[in-house]
Amino acid sequence: MTATTTPLPRTTKPPPSLGVRLARMWGALITGLTLLLAAAWFFPIYWAVITSVKPEPDTITAPPTLWPKTFDLSSYTYIFQNSPIVRWYANSVITTLIITFLVLLFSMLCAYALSQIDFRGRRWLYFLILAGFMIPFQASLIPLFIFINKLGLVNNFMGLIVPQLAAPVAVIIYKQFFDQVPPELGDAARIDGASEWRVLFGIFLPLNWSITLSLGIVTFIGAWNNFLWPFIVMNDTAKLTIPVGITQVQSAYGVAYAKSMATAVTAAIPTVFAYLIFQRRVTEGVMATAGLK
Amino acid sequence: MLKTAPSQTAVLSPQKQLQVRKRWLTAALMSAPFVLIYLLFLIYPSLRVIVLSFTNSDLTGNGHGVGLANYTKLFREPTFWAALKGTAYFILLTVVPNTLVGLGLALLIMRLKRLRNLVMAAFFLPFVLPVSVVTLIWNWVLDSNFGLFNTLTGSTVAWFQDPVWAMPAVALVTIWWTVGFNVLLFIAGLQNIPPDIYEAAALDGAYGFRMFRSITWPNLWPVTSLILLLQLIAQFKIFDQVYLLTGGGPFDKTLVLLLYSYREGFQQQHGGYASAIGVVLMVIILVASGIQNRVLNRGAR
C-alpha cells in the first residue's frame, strides 16, 4: 500500500446503546408533552374563535364539535348592527393611539432632561419619579375620580387619557437608554450650535428607535387592554372603550355564546396582531418594564 | 503641570449665568408636561387619599373630618376581613403556583430548538388579551351547562358561582392569562446563565435534577425573586377578573380589597370609608415594594 494512512473500513454506524436510546425516547416524550401543553394553553383561544363562527344553535350541541359544521359569520354582522361595538372600537383606537404617542413624547422629553441636562433639582426630580414607580394608582381611585369630576372630565376623553400618561416607568427606561449614549455625540452637536431639542430629536431619538418602538407597542397593548380606569371614568354607553363595552352587551344577548365570542375576538384583534407582528419588540418592551434590561 | 480648573460654583460671568439659566429653562420645559401630569394625577391623589380617609366624604369630595372613625369601623367590619382574607387566599393560589408553572414551562421551552418560538407564542398570547376577553372566554369554557369543560368531564359544578370553587377558578384563569409574562422572564434568566458552568458541572458528572438543583436554581434565584415580588404586588391589586367573573360572590367568598373599596366608594358613595380601604391597600403594597427593592438591590450587587 502506498497510502500513508489506512482508511477506516466503511461500516454503518454502530447501533446506539440502550442508554442513548432511552434518553432519546425520554427526550421525545418530553417534547411531545410540551407540545401538548402548548396546544392545551392555546385551546381556549381556538375555542373562542371557532365558537364565534358557528351558527348560534351549534354552540350548545353535545358533544361539542371541534370544527364548525357550517361557517357562519352572522354573529359578527349581528353584533356590528345591534351594539355600539364600532363606536367603542373607534373610541379605543383613537384614545390608545393618543396615549401611546403622548406617553412616548412626554417620557422621552423628561428623561432627556434628566439624563443630559445639568440643572438644579435634577436629582431631586429623579428621586420623585423613582418613588412614584411604587405608588399604586388603584389605591387612590376615589380622590382621582373626585379630582377628574371637579375638572368636569368624567365621561370625557381627556379624563380618560390624561391620568394614563402618568407612567414613570417609561421615563426611567428612557433615562437608562439615554445614559448609555456616548456623551461625545451630543457635545459635538452642541458645539456646532444645536439646541437641546435638536440634539434629542436629531441624535438621541434616532439612536433609540428600537426601545422607542418596543415601549410604544407595549404601551399600546397596555392602553388598549386597560380596564379599571376607563370603566370608572366613562359611564356614557357611547363613550366606552371596547374592553369595557363588551362587558355591557353579554347580558343583552342572554346565553348567546357565538355572539359573545364574536365580541371577544373583535376586541382582541389589535393586541393579538401587534403581538404576532412585533413579537420581538413586545418581549423586549415587557422585559424593560419589568426591570430586567 | 496641573491646570487649575476654574471653580464652577464660584463667581460666574454674566454670560455663564445666562447659559445656566437657559439650560434650566430648557430642562423645565422638557420635563414640565410629564412632571405636571405626574404630580396632579398620581402624587396628588395618593396624598389626598390619606386626607379623605379621615373624612366622611361622598363621591364629590364633600364631607367633614371624622377622625379615626373610618379605620375603627373598618377593623370591626367583617366584610373588610372577608376582603382581606379573599385577597390573601387569591395570592396564595396565584403567586407561587404562577411562578412555578412559569419556571416549568420555561425549562420545557428551553429544550426545544425548532418549535421554540411557536410554543412560546402559545403561552404568551393570552397575556396580550384584554381582561374582559379573557373572562368572556372562560365564562364560556367553564359554563356550567354548555361549557366545554363540563361537557367533556360530565361535571355539573357552576365554577364561578360555587362557594368552594369560585376563587380557585378565578386563580386558574389568572394563571392562564399571565403565566406567559413569567415564562418570558424565566427564559431571559436561563439564557443569562453562562454555558461553561453547565459544561464544568457535566465534567464533574452532574446531570438531570442534580444539575438543576446546583446550577440552574441558584443562578436563577434573582429572576425568581423578582417574579415572586412582581406577582405579589400585582395580585394585591386584583380587581378586574374578580369583578367580571364573580362580582365578589358567592357570599363575598371572592371579595378582595380593591373590589370592596370600589363597592363602598362607587356604589355606596362612601368616599371616605373607601379611601381608608385604599390607604390600607397602599400601605400593604408599599411595604411589599420596599421588600422588593431590598431583594433586587441585593440581587444586583
Coordinates of C-alpha atoms in Angstrom, one line a residue:
Chain A
M1 CA 0.0 0.0 0.0
T2 CA 1.3 3.4 -0.9
A3 CA -1.2 5.4 1.1
T4 CA 0.3 6.6 4.4
T5 CA -3.0 6.4 6.2
T6 CA -5.2 3.4 6.1
P7 CA -8.7 4.5 5.5
L8 CA -11.1 3.3 8.1
P9 CA -13.2 0.4 6.9
R10 CA -16.6 1.7 6.0
T11 CA -19.2 0.4 8.3
T12 CA -22.7 1.5 9.1
K13 CA -22.9 3.5 12.4
P14 CA -23.0 1.2 15.3
P15 CA -26.5 1.0 16.8
P16 CA -26.8 3.4 19.7
S17 CA -26.5 1.9 23.1
L18 CA -29.6 1.2 25.2
G19 CA -28.9 4.2 27.4
V20 CA -28.7 6.6 24.4
R21 CA -31.9 5.2 23.0
L22 CA -33.7 5.6 26.3
A23 CA -32.5 9.1 26.7
R24 CA -33.7 9.9 23.1
M25 CA -37.1 8.4 23.8
W26 CA -37.4 10.3 27.1
G27 CA -36.5 13.5 25.2
A28 CA -39.1 12.8 22.5
L29 CA -41.6 12.1 25.2
I30 CA -40.9 15.4 27.0
T31 CA -41.1 17.3 23.7
G32 CA -44.4 15.7 22.9
L33 CA -45.7 16.7 26.4
T34 CA -44.5 20.3 25.8
L35 CA -46.3 20.5 22.5
L36 CA -49.4 19.0 24.1
L37 CA -49.3 21.6 26.9
A38 CA -48.9 24.4 24.4
A39 CA -51.9 23.2 22.5
A40 CA -53.9 23.0 25.7
W41 CA -52.9 26.5 26.6
F42 CA -53.9 27.8 23.2
F43 CA -57.1 25.9 23.1
P44 CA -59.4 28.4 24.9
I45 CA -58.4 31.0 22.3
Y46 CA -59.1 28.5 19.5
W47 CA -62.4 27.6 21.1
A48 CA -63.4 31.2 21.3
V49 CA -62.6 31.8 17.6
I50 CA -64.3 28.6 16.5
T51 CA -67.4 29.3 18.5
S52 CA -67.7 32.8 17.0
V53 CA -68.1 31.4 13.5
K54 CA -70.7 28.7 14.4
P55 CA -74.4 29.3 14.0
E56 CA -75.8 30.0 17.4
P57 CA -77.6 26.7 17.9
D58 CA -74.5 24.7 17.1
T59 CA -72.6 26.2 20.1
I60 CA -74.6 24.2 22.6
T61 CA -74.7 20.8 21.0
A62 CA -73.4 17.9 22.9
P63 CA -70.8 16.6 22.3
P64 CA -69.1 19.8 21.3
T65 CA -67.7 19.9 17.8
L66 CA -64.1 21.0 17.4
W67 CA -64.7 22.2 13.9
P68 CA -67.8 24.1 12.8
K69 CA -70.2 22.1 10.5
T70 CA -71.1 25.3 8.8
F71 CA -69.2 28.5 8.9
D72 CA -71.4 31.3 9.8
L73 CA -70.4 34.9 10.2
S74 CA -73.8 36.1 11.2
S75 CA -72.7 36.6 14.8
Y76 CA -70.3 39.3 13.6
T77 CA -72.8 41.1 11.4
Y78 CA -75.3 40.9 14.3
I79 CA -73.0 42.5 16.9
F80 CA -71.9 45.2 14.4
Q81 CA -75.5 46.1 13.7
N82 CA -77.0 45.6 17.2
S83 CA -74.4 47.1 19.5
P84 CA -72.3 50.2 19.6
I85 CA -69.2 48.0 19.1
V86 CA -68.0 50.0 16.1
R87 CA -68.2 53.2 18.2
W88 CA -66.3 51.5 21.1
Y89 CA -63.7 50.4 18.6
A90 CA -63.2 53.9 17.3
N91 CA -63.0 55.2 20.9
S92 CA -60.4 52.6 21.7
V93 CA -58.3 53.2 18.6
I94 CA -58.3 57.0 19.0
T95 CA -57.6 57.1 22.8
T96 CA -55.0 54.3 22.6
L97 CA -53.0 56.0 19.8
I98 CA -53.1 59.3 21.6
I99 CA -52.0 57.7 24.9
T100 CA -49.2 55.8 23.2
F101 CA -47.9 58.9 21.4
L102 CA -48.1 61.2 24.4
V103 CA -46.5 58.7 26.8
L104 CA -43.6 58.3 24.5
L105 CA -43.2 62.0 23.8
F106 CA -43.6 63.3 27.4
S107 CA -41.5 60.5 28.9
M108 CA -38.8 61.0 26.3
L109 CA -38.6 64.7 26.9
C110 CA -38.5 64.4 30.7
A111 CA -35.9 61.5 30.5
Y112 CA -33.7 63.5 28.2
A113 CA -33.7 66.5 30.6
L114 CA -32.9 64.1 33.5
S115 CA -30.1 62.3 31.6
Q116 CA -28.5 65.1 29.5
I117 CA -29.1 68.5 31.0
D118 CA -27.3 69.5 34.1
F119 CA -29.8 71.6 36.0
R120 CA -30.6 72.4 39.6
G121 CA -33.1 70.0 41.2
R122 CA -32.3 67.2 38.8
R123 CA -31.5 64.5 41.4
W124 CA -34.5 65.6 43.4
L125 CA -36.8 65.2 40.5
Y126 CA -35.4 61.8 39.6
F127 CA -35.9 60.5 43.1
L128 CA -39.5 61.8 43.0
I129 CA -40.1 59.8 39.8
L130 CA -38.4 56.7 41.1
A131 CA -40.7 56.9 44.2
G132 CA -43.8 57.1 42.0
F133 CA -42.8 53.9 40.5
M134 CA -44.0 52.1 43.6
I135 CA -47.3 54.0 44.1
P136 CA -50.4 52.0 43.1
F137 CA -52.9 54.3 41.4
Q138 CA -55.6 51.8 42.2
A139 CA -55.4 52.7 45.9
S140 CA -56.2 56.3 45.2
L141 CA -59.0 55.7 42.8
I142 CA -61.5 57.7 44.8
P143 CA -59.5 61.0 45.1
L144 CA -58.5 60.6 41.4
F145 CA -62.2 60.3 40.4
I146 CA -63.2 63.2 42.6
F147 CA -60.5 65.4 41.1
I148 CA -61.4 64.4 37.5
N149 CA -65.0 65.1 38.3
K150 CA -64.2 68.5 39.7
L151 CA -62.3 69.3 36.5
G152 CA -65.5 68.3 34.6
L153 CA -63.7 65.5 32.8
V154 CA -65.9 62.5 33.8
N155 CA -67.3 61.0 30.6
N156 CA -64.8 63.0 28.7
F157 CA -61.9 61.6 26.7
M158 CA -59.5 64.0 28.3
G159 CA -60.4 62.5 31.6
L160 CA -59.8 59.0 30.2
I161 CA -56.5 59.8 28.6
V162 CA -54.6 62.2 30.9
P163 CA -54.2 60.1 34.1
Q164 CA -52.9 57.3 31.9
L165 CA -50.0 59.5 30.9
A166 CA -48.5 59.5 34.4
A167 CA -46.3 56.4 33.8
P168 CA -43.0 56.9 35.5
V169 CA -41.7 53.6 34.2
A170 CA -41.3 54.9 30.6
V171 CA -39.3 57.9 32.0
I172 CA -37.0 55.6 33.9
I173 CA -36.4 53.3 30.9
Y174 CA -35.7 56.2 28.5
K175 CA -33.3 57.7 31.0
Q176 CA -31.4 54.4 31.3
F177 CA -31.1 54.3 27.5
F178 CA -30.1 57.9 27.1
D179 CA -27.4 57.5 29.8
Q180 CA -25.8 54.9 27.6
V181 CA -25.4 57.2 24.6
P182 CA -21.7 58.3 24.4
P183 CA -21.6 61.9 25.6
E184 CA -19.3 63.0 22.7
L185 CA -22.2 62.6 20.2
G186 CA -24.3 65.2 21.9
D187 CA -21.4 67.5 22.7
A188 CA -20.2 67.6 19.1
A189 CA -23.7 68.8 18.0
R190 CA -23.9 71.3 20.9
I191 CA -20.5 72.8 19.9
D192 CA -22.0 73.2 16.4
G193 CA -24.7 75.3 17.9
A194 CA -27.5 72.7 18.0
S195 CA -30.2 73.3 20.7
E196 CA -31.0 70.6 23.2
W197 CA -34.2 69.9 21.3
R198 CA -32.3 69.3 18.1
V199 CA -29.8 67.0 20.0
L200 CA -32.7 65.0 21.3
F201 CA -34.7 64.6 18.1
G202 CA -31.7 64.5 15.8
I203 CA -29.4 62.2 17.7
F204 CA -30.8 60.6 20.9
L205 CA -34.2 59.6 19.4
P206 CA -32.8 58.0 16.2
L207 CA -30.2 56.1 18.3
N208 CA -33.0 54.8 20.5
W209 CA -35.6 53.9 17.9
S210 CA -35.5 50.3 18.9
I211 CA -36.5 50.9 22.5
T212 CA -39.0 53.6 21.4
L213 CA -40.7 51.0 19.2
S214 CA -40.7 48.4 21.9
L215 CA -42.1 50.8 24.5
G216 CA -44.6 52.1 22.0
I217 CA -46.0 48.6 21.3
V218 CA -46.1 47.7 25.0
T219 CA -47.8 51.0 25.8
F220 CA -50.3 50.4 23.0
I221 CA -51.2 46.9 24.2
G222 CA -51.4 48.2 27.8
A223 CA -53.6 51.1 27.0
W224 CA -55.9 49.1 24.7
N225 CA -56.3 46.5 27.5
N226 CA -56.8 48.9 30.3
F227 CA -60.0 48.2 32.1
L228 CA -60.2 49.7 35.5
W229 CA -59.8 53.4 34.8
P230 CA -62.0 53.6 31.6
F231 CA -64.6 51.5 33.5
I232 CA -64.6 54.1 36.3
V233 CA -64.4 57.3 34.3
M234 CA -66.8 56.5 31.4
N235 CA -70.5 55.8 32.1
D236 CA -71.9 57.0 28.8
T237 CA -72.5 53.9 26.7
A238 CA -71.4 55.7 23.5
K239 CA -68.1 56.7 25.1
L240 CA -66.9 53.4 26.4
T241 CA -63.7 51.7 25.2
I242 CA -64.0 48.3 23.7
P243 CA -62.8 46.2 26.7
V244 CA -65.4 47.9 28.9
G245 CA -68.1 48.0 26.3
I246 CA -68.1 44.3 25.5
T247 CA -68.8 43.5 29.2
Q248 CA -72.1 45.5 28.9
V249 CA -73.6 43.6 26.0
Q250 CA -73.3 40.0 27.1
S251 CA -76.3 40.1 29.3
A252 CA -78.3 41.7 26.5
Y253 CA -77.8 38.6 24.3
G254 CA -78.8 36.1 27.0
V255 CA -76.9 32.9 26.6
A256 CA -75.6 33.6 23.1
Y257 CA -72.1 32.3 23.1
A258 CA -71.4 32.7 19.3
K259 CA -72.2 36.4 19.6
S260 CA -70.3 36.7 22.9
M261 CA -67.2 35.1 21.4
A262 CA -67.5 37.3 18.3
T263 CA -67.3 40.4 20.5
A264 CA -64.3 38.9 22.3
V265 CA -62.5 38.1 19.1
T266 CA -63.2 41.6 17.7
A267 CA -61.9 43.3 20.9
A268 CA -58.7 41.2 20.9
I269 CA -57.7 41.6 17.3
P270 CA -55.4 44.7 17.6
T271 CA -53.3 43.5 20.5
V272 CA -53.0 40.0 19.1
F273 CA -51.9 41.3 15.8
A274 CA -49.5 43.8 17.4
Y275 CA -48.0 40.8 19.3
L276 CA -47.8 38.5 16.3
I277 CA -46.2 41.1 14.1
F278 CA -43.8 42.6 16.7
Q279 CA -43.1 39.6 18.8
R280 CA -39.5 40.5 19.5
R281 CA -40.4 44.1 20.3
V282 CA -43.1 43.0 22.7
T283 CA -40.7 40.8 24.6
E284 CA -38.1 43.5 24.7
G285 CA -40.6 46.0 26.0
V286 CA -42.0 43.7 28.6
M287 CA -38.5 42.9 29.9
A288 CA -37.6 46.6 30.0
T289 CA -40.7 47.4 32.0
A290 CA -40.2 44.5 34.3
G291 CA -36.7 45.9 35.2
L292 CA -34.7 43.2 33.5
K293 CA -32.9 45.4 30.9
Chain B
M1 CA 1.9 70.9 35.1
L2 CA -1.6 70.7 36.5
K3 CA -4.0 73.1 35.1
T4 CA -6.1 74.6 37.9
A5 CA -9.7 74.2 36.7
P6 CA -11.8 77.3 37.4
S7 CA -14.2 76.6 40.1
Q8 CA -17.6 76.4 38.5
T9 CA -19.7 77.2 41.5
A10 CA -17.8 80.4 42.3
V11 CA -18.3 83.7 40.6
L12 CA -20.0 83.2 37.2
S13 CA -19.6 85.6 34.4
P14 CA -22.9 87.2 33.3
Q15 CA -22.5 85.1 30.1
K16 CA -22.2 81.9 32.1
Q17 CA -25.1 82.9 34.2
L18 CA -27.3 83.4 31.2
Q19 CA -26.2 80.0 29.9
V20 CA -27.1 78.3 33.2
R21 CA -30.5 80.0 33.2
K22 CA -31.1 78.9 29.6
R23 CA -30.2 75.4 30.4
W24 CA -32.5 75.4 33.4
L25 CA -35.4 76.7 31.3
T26 CA -34.9 74.1 28.6
A27 CA -34.9 71.3 31.2
A28 CA -38.0 72.8 32.8
L29 CA -39.8 73.0 29.5
M30 CA -38.9 69.4 28.6
S31 CA -39.9 67.9 31.9
A32 CA -42.9 70.1 32.5
P33 CA -45.6 68.0 30.6
F34 CA -44.7 64.8 32.3
V35 CA -44.0 66.2 35.8
L36 CA -47.2 68.2 35.9
I37 CA -49.4 65.3 34.9
Y38 CA -47.4 63.0 37.3
L39 CA -47.8 65.4 40.2
L40 CA -51.5 66.1 39.5
F41 CA -52.8 62.7 38.7
L42 CA -50.6 60.3 40.6
I43 CA -48.8 62.0 43.5
Y44 CA -51.7 64.4 44.5
P45 CA -54.4 61.7 44.6
S46 CA -52.2 59.3 46.6
L47 CA -51.6 62.0 49.2
R48 CA -55.3 63.1 49.0
V49 CA -56.5 59.6 49.7
I50 CA -54.9 59.8 53.2
V51 CA -56.7 63.0 54.0
L52 CA -60.0 61.7 52.6
S53 CA -59.7 58.5 54.7
F54 CA -60.3 60.7 57.8
T55 CA -63.5 62.2 56.5
N56 CA -67.0 61.1 55.7
S57 CA -66.8 62.4 52.1
D58 CA -69.1 61.2 49.4
L59 CA -68.0 60.8 45.8
T60 CA -68.0 64.5 45.2
G61 CA -65.4 65.1 47.9
N62 CA -67.8 66.9 50.2
G63 CA -67.8 65.9 53.9
H64 CA -66.1 66.7 57.1
G65 CA -63.5 65.2 59.3
V66 CA -64.4 62.2 61.4
G67 CA -61.0 61.4 62.9
L68 CA -60.3 57.7 63.0
A69 CA -63.9 56.6 62.7
N70 CA -63.4 55.0 59.2
Y71 CA -60.5 53.0 60.5
T72 CA -62.2 51.8 63.7
K73 CA -65.2 50.9 61.7
L74 CA -63.1 49.2 59.1
F75 CA -61.3 46.9 61.6
R76 CA -64.6 46.0 63.2
E77 CA -66.3 45.3 59.9
P78 CA -66.5 41.5 59.0
T79 CA -66.7 42.4 55.3
F80 CA -63.3 44.1 55.5
W81 CA -61.8 40.9 57.0
A82 CA -63.5 38.9 54.3
A83 CA -61.9 41.1 51.7
L84 CA -58.5 40.8 53.3
K85 CA -58.9 37.1 53.6
G86 CA -60.1 36.9 50.0
T87 CA -57.0 38.8 48.8
A88 CA -54.7 36.6 50.9
Y89 CA -56.3 33.5 49.5
F90 CA -56.1 34.7 46.0
I91 CA -52.4 35.5 46.5
L92 CA -51.8 32.0 48.0
L93 CA -53.5 30.4 44.9
T94 CA -51.6 32.5 42.3
V95 CA -48.2 33.9 43.3
V96 CA -46.2 30.7 44.0
P97 CA -48.2 28.5 41.6
N98 CA -47.9 31.0 38.8
T99 CA -44.1 31.3 39.4
L100 CA -43.6 27.5 39.5
V101 CA -45.7 26.9 36.4
G102 CA -43.8 29.7 34.6
L103 CA -40.5 28.1 35.6
G104 CA -41.6 24.6 34.5
L105 CA -42.8 25.9 31.2
A106 CA -39.6 27.9 30.6
L107 CA -37.5 24.9 31.3
L108 CA -39.6 22.8 28.8
I109 CA -39.4 25.6 26.2
M110 CA -35.6 26.0 26.5
R111 CA -35.1 22.4 25.4
L112 CA -36.9 23.0 22.1
K113 CA -35.0 24.0 19.1
R114 CA -37.2 24.4 16.0
L115 CA -40.6 24.9 17.6
R116 CA -39.4 27.2 20.3
N117 CA -41.0 30.5 19.1
L118 CA -44.3 28.8 18.2
V119 CA -44.6 27.2 21.6
M120 CA -43.6 30.4 23.4
A121 CA -46.3 32.3 21.5
A122 CA -48.9 29.8 22.6
F123 CA -48.1 30.5 26.2
F124 CA -47.6 34.3 25.8
L125 CA -50.6 35.0 23.6
P126 CA -53.2 35.1 26.5
F127 CA -51.1 37.8 28.2
V128 CA -51.9 40.3 25.4
L129 CA -55.7 39.8 25.6
P130 CA -57.8 42.4 27.4
V131 CA -59.1 41.1 30.7
S132 CA -62.7 41.2 29.5
V133 CA -61.9 39.0 26.6
V134 CA -60.2 36.6 29.0
T135 CA -63.2 36.5 31.2
L136 CA -65.7 36.1 28.3
I137 CA -63.7 33.1 27.0
W138 CA -63.5 31.4 30.4
N139 CA -67.1 32.1 31.2
W140 CA -67.8 30.1 28.0
V141 CA -65.3 27.3 28.6
L142 CA -66.4 26.8 32.2
D143 CA -70.1 27.4 31.6
S144 CA -72.0 25.0 33.9
N145 CA -74.4 23.7 31.2
F146 CA -72.9 24.0 27.8
G147 CA -69.3 24.8 28.6
L148 CA -66.5 22.7 27.1
F149 CA -65.1 21.6 30.4
N150 CA -68.3 20.4 32.0
T151 CA -69.5 18.8 28.8
L152 CA -66.3 16.8 28.4
T153 CA -65.9 15.8 32.0
G154 CA -69.5 15.4 33.0
S155 CA -69.0 17.8 35.9
T156 CA -72.0 19.9 36.9
V157 CA -70.1 22.5 39.0
A158 CA -71.0 26.1 38.3
W159 CA -67.4 27.2 38.7
F160 CA -67.8 30.9 39.2
Q161 CA -70.9 30.6 41.4
D162 CA -69.7 27.8 43.7
P163 CA -68.5 29.0 47.1
V164 CA -65.7 26.5 47.2
W165 CA -64.6 26.6 43.6
A166 CA -65.1 30.3 42.7
M167 CA -61.7 31.6 43.9
P168 CA -59.7 28.6 42.6
A169 CA -61.4 29.1 39.2
V170 CA -60.5 32.8 39.2
A171 CA -56.9 31.9 40.1
L172 CA -56.8 29.4 37.3
V173 CA -58.0 31.9 34.8
T174 CA -55.4 34.4 36.1
I175 CA -52.6 31.9 35.8
W176 CA -53.7 31.0 32.3
W177 CA -53.8 34.7 31.4
T178 CA -50.5 35.9 32.9
V179 CA -48.1 33.0 33.0
G180 CA -46.5 34.0 29.7
F181 CA -45.0 37.0 31.4
N182 CA -43.2 34.8 33.9
V183 CA -42.1 32.3 31.2
L184 CA -40.6 35.2 29.3
L185 CA -38.6 36.5 32.3
F186 CA -37.5 32.9 33.3
I187 CA -36.2 32.3 29.7
A188 CA -34.3 35.5 29.9
G189 CA -32.8 34.4 33.2
L190 CA -32.0 30.9 31.9
Q191 CA -30.2 32.4 28.8
N192 CA -28.1 34.6 31.1
I193 CA -26.6 31.5 32.8
P194 CA -23.2 31.1 31.1
P195 CA -23.0 27.7 29.3
D196 CA -19.5 26.9 30.6
I197 CA -20.9 26.5 34.1
Y198 CA -23.0 23.7 32.8
E199 CA -20.1 22.2 30.9
A200 CA -17.9 22.2 34.1
A201 CA -20.7 20.6 36.0
A202 CA -21.2 18.0 33.3
L203 CA -17.5 17.1 33.6
D204 CA -18.0 16.7 37.3
G205 CA -20.7 14.2 36.5
A206 CA -23.7 16.2 37.3
Y207 CA -26.9 15.7 35.2
G208 CA -30.6 15.9 35.4
F209 CA -32.1 17.1 38.6
R210 CA -28.7 17.4 40.3
M211 CA -27.7 19.9 37.5
F212 CA -30.9 21.8 38.1
R213 CA -30.5 22.0 41.8
S214 CA -26.9 23.0 42.0
I215 CA -26.5 25.1 38.8
T216 CA -29.8 26.3 37.4
W217 CA -31.8 27.1 40.5
P218 CA -29.1 29.2 42.4
N219 CA -28.3 31.1 39.2
L220 CA -32.0 31.7 38.6
W221 CA -32.8 32.9 42.0
P222 CA -32.5 36.7 41.3
V223 CA -35.1 36.4 38.5
T224 CA -37.2 34.1 40.6
S225 CA -37.4 36.6 43.5
L226 CA -38.1 39.4 41.0
I227 CA -41.0 37.4 39.6
L228 CA -42.4 36.4 43.0
L229 CA -42.4 40.0 44.2
L230 CA -43.8 41.5 40.9
Q231 CA -46.6 38.9 41.2
L232 CA -47.2 39.7 44.9
I233 CA -47.6 43.4 44.2
A234 CA -49.8 42.8 41.1
Q235 CA -52.1 40.4 42.9
F236 CA -52.7 42.7 45.8
K237 CA -54.3 45.0 43.3
I238 CA -56.6 42.3 41.9
F239 CA -59.9 43.7 40.7
D240 CA -60.8 43.1 37.0
Q241 CA -61.0 39.3 36.8
V242 CA -62.9 39.1 40.1
Y243 CA -65.3 41.8 39.3
L244 CA -66.0 40.3 35.8
L245 CA -66.2 36.6 36.7
T246 CA -67.8 36.5 40.2
G247 CA -68.5 40.1 41.3
G248 CA -67.0 39.1 44.6
G249 CA -69.7 36.4 45.2
P250 CA -70.9 34.0 46.1
F251 CA -71.5 35.3 49.7
D252 CA -68.3 37.5 49.4
K253 CA -66.2 34.4 49.0
T254 CA -64.2 36.0 46.3
L255 CA -64.3 39.6 47.7
V256 CA -60.9 41.3 47.5
L257 CA -59.7 44.7 48.9
L258 CA -59.9 46.7 45.7
L259 CA -63.4 45.4 44.9
Y260 CA -64.5 46.2 48.4
S261 CA -63.2 49.7 48.1
Y262 CA -64.9 50.1 44.7
R263 CA -68.2 48.9 46.1
E264 CA -68.0 51.2 49.1
G265 CA -66.9 54.2 47.0
F266 CA -68.6 54.0 43.7
Q267 CA -71.7 52.0 44.6
Q268 CA -72.4 53.2 48.2
Q269 CA -70.9 56.7 47.8
H270 CA -68.9 56.2 50.9
G271 CA -65.8 58.1 49.6
G272 CA -64.1 58.5 53.0
Y273 CA -64.6 54.9 54.0
A274 CA -63.4 53.6 50.6
S275 CA -60.4 55.8 50.9
A276 CA -59.5 54.2 54.2
I277 CA -59.5 50.8 52.4
G278 CA -57.4 52.4 49.7
V279 CA -54.9 53.5 52.3
V280 CA -54.6 50.0 53.8
L281 CA -54.1 48.7 50.3
M282 CA -51.4 51.3 49.6
V283 CA -49.6 50.6 52.8
I284 CA -49.5 46.9 52.1
I285 CA -48.2 47.5 48.5
L286 CA -45.6 50.0 49.6
V287 CA -44.3 47.5 52.2
A288 CA -44.2 44.8 49.6
S289 CA -42.4 47.2 47.1
G290 CA -39.9 48.1 49.8
I291 CA -39.1 44.4 50.3
Q292 CA -38.8 44.1 46.6
N293 CA -36.3 46.9 46.3
R294 CA -34.2 45.4 49.0
V295 CA -34.2 42.0 47.5
L296 CA -33.5 43.4 44.0
N297 CA -30.6 45.6 45.2
R298 CA -29.1 42.6 46.9
G299 CA -29.5 40.6 43.7
A300 CA -27.8 43.3 41.7
R301 CA -24.8 43.5 43.9

